[in-house]
Tab-separated table of C-alpha atoms in Angstrom:
chain	number	residue	atom	x	y	z
A	177	MET	CA	0.000	0.000	0.000
A	178	GLY	CA	3.053	2.294	0.278
A	179	GLY	CA	3.018	3.419	-3.365
A	180	LEU	CA	-0.732	3.901	-3.305
A	181	GLU	CA	-0.551	5.957	-0.114
A	182	ARG	CA	2.135	8.148	-1.665
A	183	GLU	CA	-0.124	8.811	-4.660
A	184	TRP	CA	-3.096	9.531	-2.389
A	185	LYS	CA	-1.026	12.185	-0.639
A	186	ARG	CA	-0.325	13.840	-3.996
A	187	GLY	CA	-4.082	14.290	-4.298
A	188	PRO	CA	-6.716	13.745	-6.991
A	189	LEU	CA	-5.677	16.891	-8.882
A	190	ALA	CA	-2.260	15.357	-9.581
A	191	HIS	CA	-4.052	12.432	-11.238
A	192	GLY	CA	-6.309	14.456	-13.495
A	193	TRP	CA	-9.441	14.969	-11.390
A	194	ASP	CA	-9.927	18.713	-11.374
A	195	ASP	CA	-13.540	19.072	-10.284
A	196	GLU	CA	-14.694	20.877	-7.127
A	197	PHE	CA	-14.564	17.772	-4.932
A	198	GLN	CA	-10.890	17.144	-4.274
A	199	GLY	CA	-11.252	13.984	-2.230
A	200	TRP	CA	-10.577	10.346	-2.890
A	201	THR	CA	-13.615	8.200	-3.624
A	202	LEU	CA	-13.711	4.431	-4.021
A	203	LYS	CA	-14.184	4.892	-7.764
A	204	ARG	CA	-11.123	7.139	-8.034
A	205	THR	CA	-9.093	4.748	-5.891
A	206	LYS	CA	-10.200	1.853	-8.117
A	207	LEU	CA	-9.023	3.702	-11.217
A	208	LEU	CA	-5.735	4.666	-9.563
A	209	ILE	CA	-5.050	1.057	-8.532
A	210	GLY	CA	-5.772	-0.041	-12.097
A	211	ARG	CA	-3.380	2.540	-13.541
A	212	MET	CA	-0.597	1.862	-11.053
A	213	PHE	CA	-0.729	-1.901	-10.668
A	214	HIS	CA	-2.616	-3.039	-13.811
A	215	VAL	CA	-5.098	-4.891	-11.626
A	216	GLY	CA	-8.872	-4.675	-11.953
A	217	TYR	CA	-11.049	-4.424	-8.846
A	218	THR	CA	-14.725	-3.796	-8.326
A	219	ILE	CA	-15.767	-0.923	-6.090
A	220	GLN	CA	-16.669	-3.482	-3.399
A	221	GLY	CA	-13.294	-5.155	-3.871
A	222	VAL	CA	-11.484	-1.842	-3.350
A	223	TRP	CA	-13.487	-1.246	-0.162
A	224	LYS	CA	-12.593	-4.723	1.161
A	225	LEU	CA	-8.936	-4.222	0.247
A	226	LEU	CA	-8.782	-0.874	2.047
A	227	ARG	CA	-10.536	-2.241	5.140
A	228	ARG	CA	-8.118	-5.175	5.208
A	229	HIS	CA	-5.273	-2.655	5.379
A	230	GLY	CA	-6.854	-0.665	8.211
A	231	TRP	CA	-8.502	2.159	6.261
A	232	THR	CA	-11.976	3.361	7.198
A	233	ALA	CA	-14.475	5.584	5.435
A	234	GLN	CA	-14.211	9.343	5.837
A	235	VAL	CA	-11.761	9.552	8.696
A	236	PRO	CA	-9.976	12.913	8.564
A	237	LEU	CA	-6.335	13.106	9.545
A	238	ARG	CA	-7.015	16.035	11.870
A	239	ARG	CA	-10.002	17.839	13.357
A	240	ALA	CA	-11.398	21.009	11.844
A	241	ILE	CA	-10.104	24.240	13.361
A	242	GLU	CA	-13.688	25.515	13.657
A	243	ARG	CA	-14.785	22.518	15.746
A	244	ASP	CA	-16.494	23.571	18.987
A	245	ASP	CA	-16.706	20.550	21.318
A	246	GLU	CA	-18.815	22.437	23.873
A	247	ALA	CA	-21.426	23.388	21.250
A	248	ILE	CA	-21.493	19.785	20.041
A	249	GLU	CA	-22.225	18.501	23.555
A	250	VAL	CA	-25.027	21.060	23.989
A	251	TRP	CA	-26.523	20.042	20.653
A	252	LYS	CA	-26.351	16.342	21.536
A	253	ALA	CA	-27.978	16.938	24.922
A	254	ASP	CA	-30.676	19.478	23.948
A	255	VAL	CA	-31.408	19.399	20.231
A	256	TRP	CA	-30.865	15.782	19.195
A	257	PRO	CA	-33.452	14.271	21.591
A	258	GLN	CA	-36.087	16.620	20.127
A	259	VAL	CA	-35.135	15.792	16.548
A	260	LYS	CA	-34.921	12.064	17.202
A	261	GLY	CA	-38.336	11.858	18.837
A	262	PRO	CA	-39.559	9.256	21.313
A	263	ARG	CA	-38.734	5.576	20.926
A	264	ARG	CA	-41.535	3.382	19.753
A	265	THR	CA	-42.576	0.613	22.070
A	266	TRP	CA	-43.507	-2.788	20.813
A	267	ALA	CA	-47.108	-3.171	19.753
A	268	PRO	CA	-48.879	-5.784	17.665
A	269	THR	CA	-49.216	-4.774	14.042
A	270	SER	CA	-50.632	-6.189	10.864
A	271	ALA	CA	-48.919	-6.431	7.497
A	272	SER	CA	-52.299	-6.102	5.806
A	273	ARG	CA	-53.619	-2.599	5.140
A	274	THR	CA	-57.202	-3.856	4.970
A	275	ARG	CA	-57.238	-6.112	8.006
A	276	PRO	CA	-56.840	-4.425	11.401
A	277	VAL	CA	-54.919	-5.959	14.269
A	278	ARG	CA	-56.861	-8.257	16.540
A	279	GLY	CA	-55.886	-8.680	20.054
């Protein structure tokens, strides 16, 4: 993975992707692997390969400068419970729209 990691660090722009999104996607990684190693993978195969080597999805190397941990805790404590709503309790249901539950 050393050569691949080196190319990732160079960035997508260095490999011809010059759109607004300058991140690595599975599709871009698949194409890069094909160009570098002349090996064909599916998108799912690339994901499995990366996971096998300890990579995870969307894990930034460092935290954003603007991150406000105190505001995040307030949001999680006050706002999220209102957005999430109450948990449903178990109740008998029917799969049929025309036949009500009996019981």
